[in-house]
mmCIF file of C-alpha atoms in Angstrom:
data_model
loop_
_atom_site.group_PDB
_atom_site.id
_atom_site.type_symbol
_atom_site.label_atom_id
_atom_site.label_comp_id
_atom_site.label_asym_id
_atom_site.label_seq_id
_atom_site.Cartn_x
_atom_site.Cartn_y
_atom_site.Cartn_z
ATOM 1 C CA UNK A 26 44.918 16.055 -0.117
ATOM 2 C CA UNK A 27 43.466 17.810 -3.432
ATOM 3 C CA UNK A 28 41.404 20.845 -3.893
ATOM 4 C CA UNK A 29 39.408 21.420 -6.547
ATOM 5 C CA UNK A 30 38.632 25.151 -6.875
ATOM 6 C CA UNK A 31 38.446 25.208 -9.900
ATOM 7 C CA UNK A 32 36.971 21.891 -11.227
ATOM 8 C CA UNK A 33 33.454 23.489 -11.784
ATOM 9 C CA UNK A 34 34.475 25.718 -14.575
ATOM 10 C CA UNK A 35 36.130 23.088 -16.439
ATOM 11 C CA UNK A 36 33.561 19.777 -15.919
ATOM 12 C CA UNK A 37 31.030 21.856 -17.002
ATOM 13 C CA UNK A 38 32.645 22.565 -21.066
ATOM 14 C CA UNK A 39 30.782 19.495 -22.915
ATOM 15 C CA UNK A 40 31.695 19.126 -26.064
ATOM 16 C CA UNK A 41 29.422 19.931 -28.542
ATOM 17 C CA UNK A 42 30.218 16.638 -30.488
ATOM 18 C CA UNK A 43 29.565 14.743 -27.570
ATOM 19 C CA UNK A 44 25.790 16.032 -26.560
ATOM 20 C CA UNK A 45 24.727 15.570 -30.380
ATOM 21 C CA UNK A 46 25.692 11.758 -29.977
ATOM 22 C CA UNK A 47 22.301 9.284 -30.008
ATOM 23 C CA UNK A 48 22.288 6.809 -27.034
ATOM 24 C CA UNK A 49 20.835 3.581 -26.285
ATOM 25 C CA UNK A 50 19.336 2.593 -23.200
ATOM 26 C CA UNK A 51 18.716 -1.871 -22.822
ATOM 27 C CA UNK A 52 17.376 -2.533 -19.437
ATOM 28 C CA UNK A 53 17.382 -5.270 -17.160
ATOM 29 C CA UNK A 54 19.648 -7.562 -18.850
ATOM 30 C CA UNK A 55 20.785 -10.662 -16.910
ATOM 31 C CA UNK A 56 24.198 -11.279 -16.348
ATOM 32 C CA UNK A 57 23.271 -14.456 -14.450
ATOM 33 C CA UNK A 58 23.399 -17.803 -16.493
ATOM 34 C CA UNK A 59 20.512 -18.817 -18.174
ATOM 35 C CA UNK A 60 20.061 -22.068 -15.386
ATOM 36 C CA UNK A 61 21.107 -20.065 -12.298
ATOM 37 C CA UNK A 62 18.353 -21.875 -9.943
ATOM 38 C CA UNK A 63 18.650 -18.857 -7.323
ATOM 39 C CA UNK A 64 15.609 -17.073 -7.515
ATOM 40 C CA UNK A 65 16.761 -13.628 -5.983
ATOM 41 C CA UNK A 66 19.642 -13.893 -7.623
ATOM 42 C CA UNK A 67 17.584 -13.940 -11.078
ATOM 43 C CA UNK A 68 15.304 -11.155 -9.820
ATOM 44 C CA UNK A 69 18.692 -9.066 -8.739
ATOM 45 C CA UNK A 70 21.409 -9.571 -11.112
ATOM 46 C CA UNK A 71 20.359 -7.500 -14.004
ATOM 47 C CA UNK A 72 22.198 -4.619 -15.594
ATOM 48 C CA UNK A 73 21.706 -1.395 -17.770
ATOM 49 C CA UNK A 74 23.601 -0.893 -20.848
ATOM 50 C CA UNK A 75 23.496 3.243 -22.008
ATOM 51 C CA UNK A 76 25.804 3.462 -24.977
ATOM 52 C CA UNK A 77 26.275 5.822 -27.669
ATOM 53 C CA UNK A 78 24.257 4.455 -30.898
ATOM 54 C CA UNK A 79 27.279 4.297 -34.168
ATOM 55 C CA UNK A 80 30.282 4.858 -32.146
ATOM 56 C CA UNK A 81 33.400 2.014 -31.558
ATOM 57 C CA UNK A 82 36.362 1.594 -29.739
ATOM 58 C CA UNK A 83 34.685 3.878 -26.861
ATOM 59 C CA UNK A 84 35.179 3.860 -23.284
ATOM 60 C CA UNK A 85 32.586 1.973 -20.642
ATOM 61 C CA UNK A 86 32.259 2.804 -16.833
ATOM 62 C CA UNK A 87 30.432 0.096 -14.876
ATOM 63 C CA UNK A 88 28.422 1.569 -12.557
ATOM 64 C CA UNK A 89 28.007 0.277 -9.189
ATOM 65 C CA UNK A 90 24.974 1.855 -6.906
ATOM 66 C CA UNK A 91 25.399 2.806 -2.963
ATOM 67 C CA UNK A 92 22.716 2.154 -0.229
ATOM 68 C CA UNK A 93 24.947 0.060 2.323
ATOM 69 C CA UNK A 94 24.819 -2.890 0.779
ATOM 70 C CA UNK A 95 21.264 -2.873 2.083
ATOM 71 C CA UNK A 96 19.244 -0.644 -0.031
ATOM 72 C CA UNK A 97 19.239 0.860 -3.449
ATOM 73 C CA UNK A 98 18.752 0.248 -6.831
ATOM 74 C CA UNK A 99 20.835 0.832 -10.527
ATOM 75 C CA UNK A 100 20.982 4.140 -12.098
ATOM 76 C CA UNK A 101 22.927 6.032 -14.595
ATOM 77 C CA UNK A 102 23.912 9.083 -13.039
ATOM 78 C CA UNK A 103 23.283 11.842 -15.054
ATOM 79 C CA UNK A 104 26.727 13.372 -14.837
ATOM 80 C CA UNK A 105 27.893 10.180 -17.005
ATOM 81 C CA UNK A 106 25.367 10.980 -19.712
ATOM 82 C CA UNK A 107 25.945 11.917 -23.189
ATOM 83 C CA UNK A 108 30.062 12.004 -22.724
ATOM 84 C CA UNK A 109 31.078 9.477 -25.533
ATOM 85 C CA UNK A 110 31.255 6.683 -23.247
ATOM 86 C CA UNK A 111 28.600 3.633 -21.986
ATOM 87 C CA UNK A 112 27.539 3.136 -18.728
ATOM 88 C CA UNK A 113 26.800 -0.078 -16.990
ATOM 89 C CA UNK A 114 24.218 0.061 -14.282
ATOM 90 C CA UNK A 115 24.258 -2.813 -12.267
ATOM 91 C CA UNK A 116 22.023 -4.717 -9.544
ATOM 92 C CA UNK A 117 23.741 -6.724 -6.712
ATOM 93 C CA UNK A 118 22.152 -8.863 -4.075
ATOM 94 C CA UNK A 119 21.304 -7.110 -0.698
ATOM 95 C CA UNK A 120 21.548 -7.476 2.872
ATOM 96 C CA UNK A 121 20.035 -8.980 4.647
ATOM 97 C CA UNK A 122 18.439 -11.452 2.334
ATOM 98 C CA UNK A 123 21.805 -12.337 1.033
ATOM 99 C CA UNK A 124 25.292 -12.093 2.667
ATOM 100 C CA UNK A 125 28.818 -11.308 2.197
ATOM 101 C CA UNK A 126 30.482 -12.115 -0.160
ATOM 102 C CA UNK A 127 27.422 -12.374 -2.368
ATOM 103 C CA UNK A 128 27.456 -8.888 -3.071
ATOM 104 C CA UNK A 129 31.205 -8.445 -4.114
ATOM 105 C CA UNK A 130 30.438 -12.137 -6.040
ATOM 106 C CA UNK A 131 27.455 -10.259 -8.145
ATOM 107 C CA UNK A 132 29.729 -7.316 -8.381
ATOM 108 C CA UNK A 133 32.192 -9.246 -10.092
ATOM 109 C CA UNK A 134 30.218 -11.069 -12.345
ATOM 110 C CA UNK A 135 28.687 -8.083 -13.642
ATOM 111 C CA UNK A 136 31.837 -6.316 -14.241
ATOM 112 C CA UNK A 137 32.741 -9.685 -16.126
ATOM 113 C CA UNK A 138 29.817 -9.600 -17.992
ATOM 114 C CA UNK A 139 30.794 -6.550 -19.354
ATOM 115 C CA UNK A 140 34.145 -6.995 -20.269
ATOM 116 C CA UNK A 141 32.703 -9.940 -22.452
ATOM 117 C CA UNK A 142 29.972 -8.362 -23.895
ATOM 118 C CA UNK A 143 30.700 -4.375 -24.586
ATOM 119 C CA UNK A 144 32.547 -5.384 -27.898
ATOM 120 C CA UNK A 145 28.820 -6.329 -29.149
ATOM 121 C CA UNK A 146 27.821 -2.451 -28.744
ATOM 122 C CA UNK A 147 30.686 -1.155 -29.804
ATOM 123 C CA UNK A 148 32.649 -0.593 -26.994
ATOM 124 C CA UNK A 149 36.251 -1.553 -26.213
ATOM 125 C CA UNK A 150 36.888 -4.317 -23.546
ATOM 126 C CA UNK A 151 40.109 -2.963 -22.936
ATOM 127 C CA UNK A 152 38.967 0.380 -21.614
ATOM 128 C CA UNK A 153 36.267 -0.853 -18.714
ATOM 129 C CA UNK A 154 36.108 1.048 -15.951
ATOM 130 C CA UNK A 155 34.150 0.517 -12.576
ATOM 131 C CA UNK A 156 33.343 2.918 -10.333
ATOM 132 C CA UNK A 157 30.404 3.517 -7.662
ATOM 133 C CA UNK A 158 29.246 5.601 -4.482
ATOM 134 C CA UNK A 159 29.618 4.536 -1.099
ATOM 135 C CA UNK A 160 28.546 0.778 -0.779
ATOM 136 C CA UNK A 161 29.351 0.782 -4.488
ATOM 137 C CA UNK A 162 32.604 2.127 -3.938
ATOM 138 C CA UNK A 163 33.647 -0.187 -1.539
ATOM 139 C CA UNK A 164 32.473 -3.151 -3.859
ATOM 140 C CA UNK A 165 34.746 -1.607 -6.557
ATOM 141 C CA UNK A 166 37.684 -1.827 -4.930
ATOM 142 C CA UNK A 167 37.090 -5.411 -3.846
ATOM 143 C CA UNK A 168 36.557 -6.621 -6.966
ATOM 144 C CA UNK A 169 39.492 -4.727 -8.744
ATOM 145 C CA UNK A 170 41.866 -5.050 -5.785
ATOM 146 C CA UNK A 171 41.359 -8.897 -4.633
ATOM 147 C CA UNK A 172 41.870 -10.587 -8.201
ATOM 148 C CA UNK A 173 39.960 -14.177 -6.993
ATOM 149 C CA UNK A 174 36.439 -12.713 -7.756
ATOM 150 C CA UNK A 175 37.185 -11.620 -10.925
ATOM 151 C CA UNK A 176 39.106 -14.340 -11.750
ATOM 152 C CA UNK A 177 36.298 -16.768 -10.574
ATOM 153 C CA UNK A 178 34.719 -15.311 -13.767
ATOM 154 C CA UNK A 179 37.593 -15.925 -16.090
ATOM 155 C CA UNK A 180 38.570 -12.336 -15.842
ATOM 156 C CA UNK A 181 41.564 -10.974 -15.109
ATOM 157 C CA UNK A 182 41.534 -7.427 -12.766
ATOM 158 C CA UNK A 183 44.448 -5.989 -14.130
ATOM 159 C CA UNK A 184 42.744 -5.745 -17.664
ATOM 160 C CA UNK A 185 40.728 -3.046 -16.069
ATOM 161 C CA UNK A 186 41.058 0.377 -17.081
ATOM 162 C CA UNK A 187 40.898 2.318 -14.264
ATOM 163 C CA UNK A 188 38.669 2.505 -11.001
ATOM 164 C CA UNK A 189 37.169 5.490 -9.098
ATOM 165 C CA UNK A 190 35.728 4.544 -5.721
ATOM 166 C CA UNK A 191 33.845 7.558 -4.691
ATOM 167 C CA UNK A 192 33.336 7.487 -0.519
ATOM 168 C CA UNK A 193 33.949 3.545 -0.334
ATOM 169 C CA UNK A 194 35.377 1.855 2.652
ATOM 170 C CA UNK A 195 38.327 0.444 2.802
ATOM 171 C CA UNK A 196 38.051 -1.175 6.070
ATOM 172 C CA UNK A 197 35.674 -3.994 6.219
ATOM 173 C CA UNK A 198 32.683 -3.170 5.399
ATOM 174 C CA UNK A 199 29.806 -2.166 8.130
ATOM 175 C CA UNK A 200 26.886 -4.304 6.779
ATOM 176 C CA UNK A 201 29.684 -6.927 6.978
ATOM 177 C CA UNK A 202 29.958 -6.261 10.987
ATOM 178 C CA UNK A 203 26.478 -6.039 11.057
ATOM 179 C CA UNK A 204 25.970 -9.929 9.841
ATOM 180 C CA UNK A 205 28.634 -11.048 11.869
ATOM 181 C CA UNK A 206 27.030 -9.455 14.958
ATOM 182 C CA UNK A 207 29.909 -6.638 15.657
ATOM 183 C CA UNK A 208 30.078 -3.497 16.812
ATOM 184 C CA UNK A 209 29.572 -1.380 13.358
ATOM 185 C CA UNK A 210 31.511 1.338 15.096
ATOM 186 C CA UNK A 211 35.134 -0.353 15.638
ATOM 187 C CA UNK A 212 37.053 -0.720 12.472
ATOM 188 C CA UNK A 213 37.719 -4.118 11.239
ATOM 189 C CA UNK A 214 40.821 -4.907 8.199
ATOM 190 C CA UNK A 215 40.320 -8.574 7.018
ATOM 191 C CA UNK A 216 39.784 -10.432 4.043
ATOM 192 C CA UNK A 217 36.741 -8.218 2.931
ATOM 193 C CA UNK A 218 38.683 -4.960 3.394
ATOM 194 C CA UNK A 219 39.931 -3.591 0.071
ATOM 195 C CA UNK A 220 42.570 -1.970 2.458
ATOM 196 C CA UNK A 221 43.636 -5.546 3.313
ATOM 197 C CA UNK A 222 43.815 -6.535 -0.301
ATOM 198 C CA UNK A 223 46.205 -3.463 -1.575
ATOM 199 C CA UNK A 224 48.704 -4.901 -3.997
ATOM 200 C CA UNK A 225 50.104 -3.353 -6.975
ATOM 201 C CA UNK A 226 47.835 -2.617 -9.909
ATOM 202 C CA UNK A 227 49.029 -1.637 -13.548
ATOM 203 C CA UNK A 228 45.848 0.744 -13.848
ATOM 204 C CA UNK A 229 45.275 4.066 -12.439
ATOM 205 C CA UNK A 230 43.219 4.502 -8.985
ATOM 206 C CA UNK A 231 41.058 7.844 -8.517
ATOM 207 C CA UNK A 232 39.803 7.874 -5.241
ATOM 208 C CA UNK A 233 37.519 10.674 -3.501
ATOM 209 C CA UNK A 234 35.426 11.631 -0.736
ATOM 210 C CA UNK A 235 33.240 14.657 0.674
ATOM 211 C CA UNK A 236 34.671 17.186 2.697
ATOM 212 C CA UNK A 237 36.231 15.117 6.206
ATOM 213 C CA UNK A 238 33.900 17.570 8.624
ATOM 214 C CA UNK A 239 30.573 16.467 6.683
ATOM 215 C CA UNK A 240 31.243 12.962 5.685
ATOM 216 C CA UNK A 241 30.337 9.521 7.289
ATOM 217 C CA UNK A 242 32.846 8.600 10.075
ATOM 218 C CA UNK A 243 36.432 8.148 9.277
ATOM 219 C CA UNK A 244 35.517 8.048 5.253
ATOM 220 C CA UNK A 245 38.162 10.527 4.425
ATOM 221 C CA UNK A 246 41.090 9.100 6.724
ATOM 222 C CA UNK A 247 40.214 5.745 5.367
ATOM 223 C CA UNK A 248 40.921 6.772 1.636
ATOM 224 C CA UNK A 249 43.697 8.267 2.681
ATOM 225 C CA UNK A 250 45.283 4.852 4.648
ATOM 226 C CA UNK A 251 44.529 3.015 1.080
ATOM 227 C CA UNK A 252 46.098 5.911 -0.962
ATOM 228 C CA UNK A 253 49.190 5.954 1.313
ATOM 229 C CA UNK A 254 49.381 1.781 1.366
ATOM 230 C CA UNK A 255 48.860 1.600 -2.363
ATOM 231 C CA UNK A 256 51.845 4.493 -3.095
ATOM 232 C CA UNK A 257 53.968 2.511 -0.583
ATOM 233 C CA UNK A 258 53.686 -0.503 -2.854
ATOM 234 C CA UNK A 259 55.155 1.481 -5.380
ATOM 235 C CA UNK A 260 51.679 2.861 -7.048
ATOM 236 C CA UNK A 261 52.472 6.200 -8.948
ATOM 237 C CA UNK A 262 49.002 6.589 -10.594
ATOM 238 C CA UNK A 263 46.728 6.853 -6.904
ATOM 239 C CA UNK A 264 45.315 10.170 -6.596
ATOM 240 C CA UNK A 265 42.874 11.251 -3.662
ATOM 241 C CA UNK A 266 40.305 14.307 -3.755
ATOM 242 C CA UNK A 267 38.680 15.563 -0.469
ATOM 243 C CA UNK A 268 35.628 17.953 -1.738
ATOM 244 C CA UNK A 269 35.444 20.512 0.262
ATOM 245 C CA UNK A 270 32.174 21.678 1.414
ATOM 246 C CA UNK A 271 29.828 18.425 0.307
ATOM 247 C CA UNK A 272 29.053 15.989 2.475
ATOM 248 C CA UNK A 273 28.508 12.096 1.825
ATOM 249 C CA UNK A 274 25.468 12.635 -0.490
ATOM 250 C CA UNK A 275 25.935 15.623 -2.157
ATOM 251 C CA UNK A 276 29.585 15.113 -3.265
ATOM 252 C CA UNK A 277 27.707 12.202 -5.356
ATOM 253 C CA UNK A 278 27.291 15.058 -8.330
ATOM 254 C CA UNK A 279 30.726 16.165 -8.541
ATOM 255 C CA UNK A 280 32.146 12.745 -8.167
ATOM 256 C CA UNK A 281 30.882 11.947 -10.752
ATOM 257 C CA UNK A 282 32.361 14.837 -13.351
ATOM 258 C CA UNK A 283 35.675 13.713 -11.801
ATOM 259 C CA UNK A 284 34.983 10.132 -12.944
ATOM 260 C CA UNK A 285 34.124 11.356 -17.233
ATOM 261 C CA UNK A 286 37.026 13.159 -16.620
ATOM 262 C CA UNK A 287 39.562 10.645 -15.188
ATOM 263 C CA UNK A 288 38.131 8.244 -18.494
ATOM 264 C CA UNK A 289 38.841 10.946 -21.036
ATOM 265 C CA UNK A 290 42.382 10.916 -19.872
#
């Protein structure tokens, strides 16, 4: 377990440089093909680019929302603004009008996507990173830890810079019990558990959570099975931060200085 006393005074030292920088917002670009007959996946599967106008080579976090794989919509979180880097907001299919894997499927794509395209603004396909809150958590570690969906793209994971889940699952996901008719409260480890896909991966893994008193059931322990799986299989880069003091929604702000900090490095 981490503390992070002191992480306020240093997230908070911008430099200068960095908040003088012009950005670019496009909105509600597909990353669907042109003749994908799905109509909710045409209405979903649309992405933000935020990048900073002039600049190359720089670093890209795609941005994956939370709302249980049920609910919410793509935003660039303000924390990730203005730090020399682009931001990918994505759009997945939801529950219940569409069901598993079709969210880790849009996931993928859309991390795909980018990886193609960020070399047209500028950016460097070799430093993508994903990362995303709770439901977007989990869905970044499936797609960077079970190599078939990005693959099914013509992607391969382990080009990926880095990943910071912030309070995903690692068990199976409960939206995924909730199709299947189980009991959301009794853990389940199978194919769509990121815990059930930990392999070795040449990129580093920041993983973090709220505060194990104030989070959503189990959230902490779970990171904490991955992180001590993934070291097992001989990962030296996995690092886990418990915030103390924020629960599941309000360690959202913090989390996210940890992530424009784990990119700078």
């Amino acid at each position: 377990m981490h503390f992070i006393r002191n992480f306020l005074i240093i997230f908070f030292l911008v430099p200068a440089a960095l908040c003088a920088q012009d950005y670019v917002l496009e909105e509600n670009i597909s990353y669907m093909a042109a003749d994908e007959p799905d109509a909710y996946r045409r209405e979903r599967c649309k992405l933000d680019v935020y990048y900073p106008k002039g600049m190359t080579d720089f670093p890209t976090v795609v941005w994956l929302h939370g709302g249980g794989l049920e609910g919410g919509s793509k935003h660039i979180p303000d924390e990730l603004k203005n730090q020399g880097m682009a931001v990918v907001a994505v759009n997945y299919r939801l529950s219940p009008q569409a069901q598993h894997p079709a969210y880790i499927v849009d996931a993928a794509e859309a991390v795909a996507w980018t990886m193609k395209h960020i070399g047209s603004y500028g950016g460097d396909a070799d430093k993508v990173f994903v990362a995303g809150h709770s439901a977007g958590g989990y869905l970044t570690l499936m797609v960077a830890l079970d190599k078939s969906y990005l693959a099914a793209c013509g992607v391969d994971a382990d080009r990926l810079a880095g990943i910071v889940p912030v309070s995903g699952q690692t068990n199976t996901h409960y939206t995924i019990r909730k199709e299947r008719g189980l009991d959301q409260r009794i853990p389940v480890v199978d194919e769509y558990a990121p815990l059930n896909r930990a392999r070795v991966v040449p990129f580093p893994v920041l993983l973090v959570t709220g505060d194990r008193r104030l989070e959503m059931t189990a959230r902490y322990e779970e990171n904490a099975h991955l992180a001590a799986v993934l070291r097992a299989l001989g990962n030296d880069r996995v690092t886990l931060y418990e915030l103390q003091g924020f629960d599941h929604g309000t360690m959202l702000s913090p989390a996210c200085r940890l992530v424009r900090e784990f990119v700078r490095e």
